Coordinates of C-alpha atoms in Angstrom, one line a residue:
M10 CA 43.2 76.9 21.7
S11 CA 40.1 76.4 23.8
V12 CA 37.1 74.6 22.3
I13 CA 34.9 75.0 25.3
T14 CA 31.6 76.6 24.4
E15 CA 30.1 79.3 26.5
P16 CA 27.3 78.1 28.8
T17 CA 23.8 79.3 28.2
A18 CA 21.9 81.3 30.7
V19 CA 19.7 78.2 31.4
S20 CA 22.8 76.1 32.1
D21 CA 24.2 78.8 34.4
R22 CA 21.0 78.8 36.4
T23 CA 20.9 75.0 36.5
F24 CA 24.5 74.8 37.7
A25 CA 23.9 77.4 40.4
D26 CA 20.8 75.6 41.6
L27 CA 22.7 72.3 41.7
L28 CA 25.5 73.9 43.7
A29 CA 22.9 75.2 46.2
T30 CA 21.4 71.7 46.4
A31 CA 24.9 70.3 47.1
D32 CA 25.4 72.9 49.8
R33 CA 22.1 71.8 51.5
V34 CA 23.0 68.2 51.3
A35 CA 26.5 68.9 52.7
E36 CA 25.0 70.7 55.6
Q37 CA 22.6 67.8 56.3
L38 CA 25.5 65.4 56.2
R39 CA 27.8 67.5 58.3
Q40 CA 25.3 67.6 61.2
T41 CA 25.6 63.8 61.7
A42 CA 29.0 63.2 60.2
A43 CA 30.9 62.4 63.4
E44 CA 28.1 60.1 64.6
R45 CA 27.9 58.2 61.3
D46 CA 31.7 58.0 61.1
R47 CA 31.8 56.2 64.5
A48 CA 29.0 53.9 63.5
N49 CA 30.8 52.8 60.3
A50 CA 27.6 51.6 58.7
T51 CA 27.0 50.9 55.0
P52 CA 26.0 54.3 53.4
R53 CA 22.7 53.3 51.9
A54 CA 20.7 56.2 53.4
E55 CA 23.4 58.7 52.2
I56 CA 23.3 57.4 48.6
E57 CA 19.5 57.8 48.7
L58 CA 20.0 61.3 49.9
L59 CA 22.1 62.0 46.8
R60 CA 19.5 60.3 44.6
D61 CA 16.5 62.1 46.1
N62 CA 18.3 65.5 45.5
D63 CA 18.9 64.6 41.8
L64 CA 22.7 64.7 42.2
L65 CA 23.4 61.4 40.5
Q66 CA 22.4 62.2 36.9
V67 CA 23.8 65.7 36.6
Q68 CA 26.1 64.9 33.7
E69 CA 23.5 63.3 31.5
P70 CA 21.8 65.4 28.7
V71 CA 18.8 67.5 29.6
E72 CA 16.7 65.7 27.0
Y73 CA 17.4 62.4 28.7
G74 CA 16.4 63.7 32.1
G75 CA 19.8 64.9 33.4
S76 CA 21.2 68.4 34.0
G77 CA 23.7 68.6 31.1
L78 CA 26.7 69.5 33.3
D79 CA 30.2 68.8 32.0
Y80 CA 32.8 67.0 34.2
A81 CA 34.5 70.1 35.4
Q82 CA 31.2 71.3 36.8
A83 CA 30.3 67.9 38.3
V84 CA 33.5 67.8 40.4
Q85 CA 32.5 71.1 41.9
I86 CA 29.4 69.4 43.3
T87 CA 31.8 66.7 44.7
R88 CA 33.7 69.5 46.4
R89 CA 30.6 71.0 47.9
V90 CA 29.5 67.7 49.3
A91 CA 33.0 67.0 50.7
R92 CA 32.5 70.1 53.0
G93 CA 30.0 68.0 54.9
D94 CA 31.2 64.5 54.5
T95 CA 34.4 63.3 52.7
S96 CA 33.3 59.7 52.5
I97 CA 30.1 60.5 50.7
A98 CA 31.9 62.9 48.4
H99 CA 34.4 60.1 47.7
L100 CA 31.4 57.9 46.6
L101 CA 29.9 60.7 44.5
G102 CA 33.2 61.7 42.9
Y103 CA 33.9 58.1 41.9
H104 CA 30.3 57.8 40.6
Y105 CA 30.8 60.8 38.3
A106 CA 34.0 59.4 36.9
Q107 CA 32.6 55.9 36.5
T108 CA 29.7 57.2 34.5
R109 CA 32.2 58.6 31.9
V110 CA 34.0 55.3 31.3
A111 CA 31.5 54.3 28.6
T112 CA 32.0 57.5 26.7
L113 CA 35.7 56.8 26.5
F114 CA 35.8 53.1 26.0
G115 CA 32.4 52.0 24.9
T116 CA 30.7 52.1 21.5
P117 CA 28.5 55.1 20.8
A118 CA 25.5 52.8 21.3
Q119 CA 26.7 51.6 24.7
A120 CA 27.5 55.1 25.8
D121 CA 24.1 56.4 24.7
E122 CA 22.2 53.5 26.3
Q123 CA 24.0 54.0 29.6
S124 CA 23.5 57.7 29.6
R125 CA 19.7 57.3 29.0
R126 CA 19.5 54.8 31.9
N127 CA 21.6 56.9 34.2
A128 CA 19.3 59.9 33.7
A129 CA 16.0 58.0 33.7
E130 CA 16.7 55.7 36.6
K131 CA 19.1 57.8 38.7
L132 CA 21.6 54.9 38.9
F133 CA 24.3 55.0 41.5
W134 CA 27.6 53.6 40.2
G135 CA 30.1 51.6 42.3
G136 CA 33.4 50.3 41.1
I137 CA 35.5 47.1 41.3
Q138 CA 38.7 48.5 39.8
N139 CA 42.4 48.0 40.5
P140 CA 44.7 50.6 38.9
R141 CA 47.6 48.2 38.9
G142 CA 46.9 46.6 35.5
S143 CA 43.5 45.3 36.4
S144 CA 45.1 42.4 38.3
G145 CA 43.0 40.3 40.5
L146 CA 40.0 39.7 38.1
V147 CA 40.3 37.6 35.0
L148 CA 37.7 37.4 32.2
T149 CA 37.6 34.2 30.1
R150 CA 35.4 33.4 27.1
D151 CA 32.5 31.1 27.6
G152 CA 30.3 30.4 24.6
D153 CA 28.7 33.7 23.4
G154 CA 29.7 35.4 26.7
F155 CA 32.4 35.3 29.4
R156 CA 33.1 34.2 32.9
L157 CA 34.7 36.4 35.6
N158 CA 36.8 35.1 38.5
G159 CA 39.1 36.6 41.1
N160 CA 39.4 39.0 44.1
R161 CA 39.8 42.6 44.8
T162 CA 40.9 44.1 48.1
F163 CA 39.2 47.4 47.7
A164 CA 36.0 48.2 45.8
S165 CA 34.4 51.5 46.7
G166 CA 30.6 51.6 46.5
A167 CA 30.5 48.0 45.1
S168 CA 27.9 46.5 47.4
T169 CA 25.7 49.5 47.2
G170 CA 26.0 50.2 43.5
D171 CA 23.1 49.8 41.1
Q172 CA 25.7 49.5 38.3
L173 CA 29.3 48.5 38.6
S174 CA 32.3 49.7 36.6
V175 CA 34.8 46.8 36.6
T176 CA 38.3 46.4 35.2
A177 CA 39.5 43.0 34.4
L178 CA 42.1 41.2 32.3
L179 CA 41.1 39.5 29.1
D180 CA 43.8 37.6 27.3
G181 CA 46.3 39.6 29.4
S182 CA 44.9 43.0 28.4
Q183 CA 42.8 45.4 30.4
V184 CA 39.1 45.7 29.6
F185 CA 36.2 47.6 31.1
L186 CA 32.9 46.0 32.1
S187 CA 29.6 47.7 32.9
L188 CA 27.4 45.5 35.0
D189 CA 23.8 45.9 36.3
T190 CA 23.7 44.7 39.9
R191 CA 20.3 45.6 41.0
G192 CA 18.7 42.6 42.6
G193 CA 22.1 41.0 43.1
R194 CA 24.5 39.3 40.8
Q195 CA 25.3 35.6 41.0
G196 CA 29.0 34.9 41.7
F197 CA 29.7 38.2 43.5
T198 CA 30.4 38.1 47.2
F199 CA 31.0 41.5 49.0
L200 CA 33.2 40.9 52.0
D201 CA 32.1 43.9 54.2
D202 CA 35.6 44.1 55.7
W203 CA 36.3 47.9 55.3
D204 CA 37.2 49.1 58.8
N205 CA 40.0 51.7 58.2
I206 CA 40.8 54.8 60.2
G207 CA 39.3 57.1 57.6
Q208 CA 36.8 57.2 54.7
R209 CA 34.8 54.8 56.8
L210 CA 31.5 55.3 54.9
T211 CA 32.7 54.5 51.4
D212 CA 31.7 50.9 51.2
S213 CA 35.2 50.1 50.2
G214 CA 35.5 46.5 51.3
G215 CA 36.8 43.6 49.3
V216 CA 35.0 41.5 46.8
R217 CA 35.3 37.9 45.6
V218 CA 34.0 36.8 42.2
V219 CA 33.5 33.2 41.3
D220 CA 32.5 32.1 37.9
A221 CA 30.2 35.1 37.3
R222 CA 28.5 35.2 33.9
I223 CA 29.3 38.3 31.9
E224 CA 27.3 38.9 28.8
H225 CA 29.0 40.1 25.6
H226 CA 27.3 43.5 25.6
E227 CA 28.6 44.2 29.1
V228 CA 32.2 44.5 27.9
L229 CA 32.8 48.0 26.7
G230 CA 33.9 48.5 23.1
E231 CA 34.0 46.2 20.1
E232 CA 35.6 42.9 19.3
P233 CA 38.3 41.8 19.6
F234 CA 38.3 44.0 22.8
T235 CA 42.1 43.5 23.2
G236 CA 45.2 44.2 21.1
G237 CA 44.5 47.8 20.2
T238 CA 46.2 51.0 21.3
L239 CA 44.4 53.4 23.5
S240 CA 44.1 56.9 22.1
P241 CA 45.2 60.0 24.1
H242 CA 41.6 60.8 24.5
Q243 CA 40.8 57.5 26.0
T244 CA 43.6 57.8 28.5
L245 CA 42.0 60.9 30.0
I246 CA 40.2 58.4 32.2
T247 CA 43.0 58.7 34.8
P248 CA 42.9 62.5 35.1
H249 CA 39.1 62.1 35.6
W250 CA 39.8 60.0 38.7
Q251 CA 42.6 62.3 39.9
L252 CA 40.4 65.4 39.5
A253 CA 37.7 63.8 41.6
F254 CA 40.4 63.3 44.3
V255 CA 41.6 66.8 44.0
N256 CA 38.1 68.2 44.6
F257 CA 37.1 66.1 47.6
Y258 CA 40.5 67.0 49.2
V259 CA 39.8 70.7 48.7
G260 CA 36.2 70.3 49.9
T261 CA 37.3 68.5 53.0
A262 CA 39.8 71.2 53.9
E263 CA 37.2 73.9 53.3
G264 CA 34.6 72.1 55.5
A265 CA 37.1 71.4 58.2
L266 CA 38.2 75.0 58.3
T267 CA 34.6 76.3 58.4
E268 CA 33.9 74.0 61.4
A269 CA 37.1 75.0 63.2
L270 CA 36.5 78.7 62.8
Q271 CA 32.9 78.4 64.2
W272 CA 34.1 76.3 67.1
T273 CA 36.8 78.8 67.8
R274 CA 34.4 81.7 67.8
D275 CA 32.0 79.9 70.2
H276 CA 34.4 78.0 72.5
A277 CA 38.1 78.7 72.2
S278 CA 40.2 80.6 74.8
P279 CA 43.2 82.8 74.1
W280 CA 46.5 81.7 75.5
E281 CA 47.4 83.1 78.9
T282 CA 50.3 85.3 77.6
S283 CA 48.5 86.5 74.5
G284 CA 47.5 89.8 76.2
V285 CA 43.9 89.6 74.7
D286 CA 40.6 88.5 76.1
R287 CA 39.2 86.6 73.1
A288 CA 40.6 83.7 71.2
T289 CA 39.6 85.5 68.0
D290 CA 42.1 88.3 68.9
D291 CA 45.0 85.9 69.7
P292 CA 47.8 87.0 67.3
Y293 CA 49.0 83.4 66.7
I294 CA 45.5 82.1 66.1
L295 CA 45.0 85.0 63.6
Q296 CA 48.3 84.1 61.9
T297 CA 47.4 80.4 61.6
V298 CA 44.0 81.2 60.3
G299 CA 45.4 83.6 57.7
E300 CA 47.9 81.1 56.5
L301 CA 45.5 78.3 56.2
V302 CA 42.7 80.3 54.5
S303 CA 45.2 81.6 51.9
Q304 CA 46.5 78.1 51.2
V305 CA 43.1 76.5 51.0
R306 CA 41.8 79.2 48.6
A307 CA 44.9 78.8 46.5
A308 CA 44.3 75.0 46.4
A309 CA 40.7 75.7 45.2
L310 CA 41.9 77.9 42.4
L311 CA 44.4 75.4 41.3
A312 CA 41.6 72.7 41.3
D313 CA 39.5 75.0 39.1
R314 CA 42.3 75.5 36.7
A315 CA 42.8 71.7 36.5
G316 CA 39.1 71.2 35.9
D317 CA 39.2 73.7 33.0
A318 CA 42.3 72.0 31.5
L319 CA 40.8 68.5 31.6
Q320 CA 37.4 69.7 30.3
E321 CA 39.1 71.4 27.4
A322 CA 41.0 68.2 26.5
V323 CA 37.7 66.2 26.8
N324 CA 36.0 68.6 24.5
I325 CA 38.7 68.2 21.8
G326 CA 37.7 64.6 21.5
P327 CA 39.4 61.9 19.5
A328 CA 41.7 64.4 17.8
L329 CA 43.5 65.1 21.1
T330 CA 47.3 64.8 20.8
E331 CA 49.7 63.3 23.2
D332 CA 51.0 66.7 24.1
Q333 CA 47.5 68.1 24.7
R334 CA 46.7 65.0 26.9
A335 CA 49.9 65.6 28.9
D336 CA 49.1 69.3 29.4
A337 CA 45.7 68.4 30.8
A338 CA 47.0 65.6 33.0
I339 CA 49.9 67.7 34.4
A340 CA 47.4 70.4 35.3
V341 CA 45.5 67.9 37.3
Y342 CA 48.6 66.4 38.9
E343 CA 49.9 69.8 40.0
A344 CA 46.5 70.2 41.7
K345 CA 46.7 66.7 43.2
Y346 CA 50.1 67.4 44.7
F347 CA 49.1 70.8 46.2
T348 CA 45.7 69.8 47.5
T349 CA 47.2 66.8 49.2
E350 CA 49.8 68.9 51.0
V351 CA 47.4 71.7 51.9
G352 CA 44.5 69.4 52.9
L353 CA 46.6 67.4 55.3
K354 CA 48.2 70.5 56.8
A355 CA 44.9 72.2 57.3
A356 CA 43.2 69.2 58.8
S357 CA 46.1 68.9 61.3
Q358 CA 46.7 72.6 62.1
L359 CA 43.0 73.3 62.8
F360 CA 43.6 72.0 66.3
E361 CA 46.1 74.8 66.9
I362 CA 43.3 77.3 66.2
Q363 CA 40.7 75.5 68.4
G364 CA 42.9 74.3 71.3
A365 CA 43.1 71.1 73.3
R366 CA 39.3 70.9 74.2
A367 CA 38.5 70.5 70.5
T368 CA 40.2 67.0 70.6
T369 CA 37.3 65.7 72.6
S370 CA 36.1 62.6 70.8
A371 CA 32.5 63.7 70.8
Y372 CA 33.2 66.5 68.3
G373 CA 34.8 64.2 65.8
F374 CA 37.1 66.9 64.4
D375 CA 39.8 64.3 63.9
R376 CA 37.8 62.7 61.1
H377 CA 38.9 65.3 58.6
W378 CA 42.6 64.4 59.0
R379 CA 41.8 60.6 59.2
N380 CA 39.8 60.9 55.9
L381 CA 42.4 62.8 54.1
R382 CA 45.3 60.7 55.4
T383 CA 43.5 57.5 54.4
H384 CA 42.7 58.5 50.8
T385 CA 45.8 60.4 50.0
L386 CA 47.7 57.1 50.4
H387 CA 45.7 55.9 47.3
D388 CA 48.8 56.6 45.2
P389 CA 52.0 58.3 46.5
V390 CA 51.8 62.0 45.9
A391 CA 55.6 62.2 45.5
Y392 CA 55.1 60.4 42.2
K393 CA 52.7 63.2 41.1
A394 CA 55.4 65.8 41.8
R395 CA 57.9 63.8 39.9
E396 CA 55.6 63.5 36.9
V397 CA 55.1 67.3 36.9
G398 CA 58.8 67.8 37.1
D399 CA 59.6 65.3 34.3
W400 CA 57.1 67.1 32.0
V401 CA 58.3 70.6 32.8
L402 CA 62.0 69.7 32.6
N403 CA 62.2 67.0 30.0
H404 CA 58.9 67.3 28.2
R405 CA 58.4 63.6 28.9
H406 CA 54.7 62.5 28.9
P407 CA 53.3 60.6 31.9
E408 CA 53.2 57.0 30.8
F409 CA 49.5 56.0 30.9
S410 CA 48.2 53.7 33.6
L411 CA 45.1 54.0 35.7
Y412 CA 47.3 55.9 38.1
R413 CA 48.6 58.5 35.6

């Protein structure tokens, strides 16, 4: 039974305006995406672009200065931005998920305080998180606070974040930290070593933490912090992350397809034995376009269905059951599987529409495949298909981790 309330006319207008803003930002990013991809610079200007267009605080209450969007709406903004630049959509999608951590794991006072600050100060959130059991960073007690030590290989948006969402081990159990890093943070060294084939503008280099002081209030939740059992509602954190992935995969495919179709109209040539004068009349180009458009649109619909399912589970709140959590998670994982397959296929087959000249490096059309190939290795999609099959066939819940 759905508990989602109908949006008001005002929220509908607000959402439409924000989608239009995201479209404008995406177009601005798209115009320089290939050039910026080659430069591989830290994306400070791009983050300011998001901030200047009021896209960072969209999930916070209107009375605090936000837009009042729910998470299912926010990820659609991620999707729109991905049409112009997958790396920046990656940062934005992670940001939207990270700003929800306090609502799931913090006290009501912590969640409210962070929400107010997010809205008023338009904070950008980076993350130092390792889904594999929070390994790599260890929190130890030190007087009335803590000390943090360790290393992480990947930390998206960490060096550019105003606030960091961090996972660590305390007494062998996972805890979440929320750290203000404006003006720097003693003990944190950002290694600036991210030089991968894709997602090059995600500020995803490693981080080293040595004896960093963590205050008591920066650990989310209440003492003793460890030893408790997470509720099904809290474990929705993982579908939040996965839904962000789903939407910037779809958005990347949509943007890549749009670029390829325009280039084909303007520059492509029909094959010599096609019997037609224009590439846009070549029967095999038409077939490929038809197949890809159908698949990408299907992926977008599945992503929307997943967003609705997750939002319904979020709205149920602490009363959420294990079965309801599994239903929502599986809807997201179905979409994760399909958008991965469709996105990679579309980003590769677009060259079959455009032709050999489109592989010229100046165009940078290869960035779409490189971006998707890089991020879709985040966690093997075969395991998502297996989790869907196990739920459908055996009614076995996905066992919670920060991957599922």
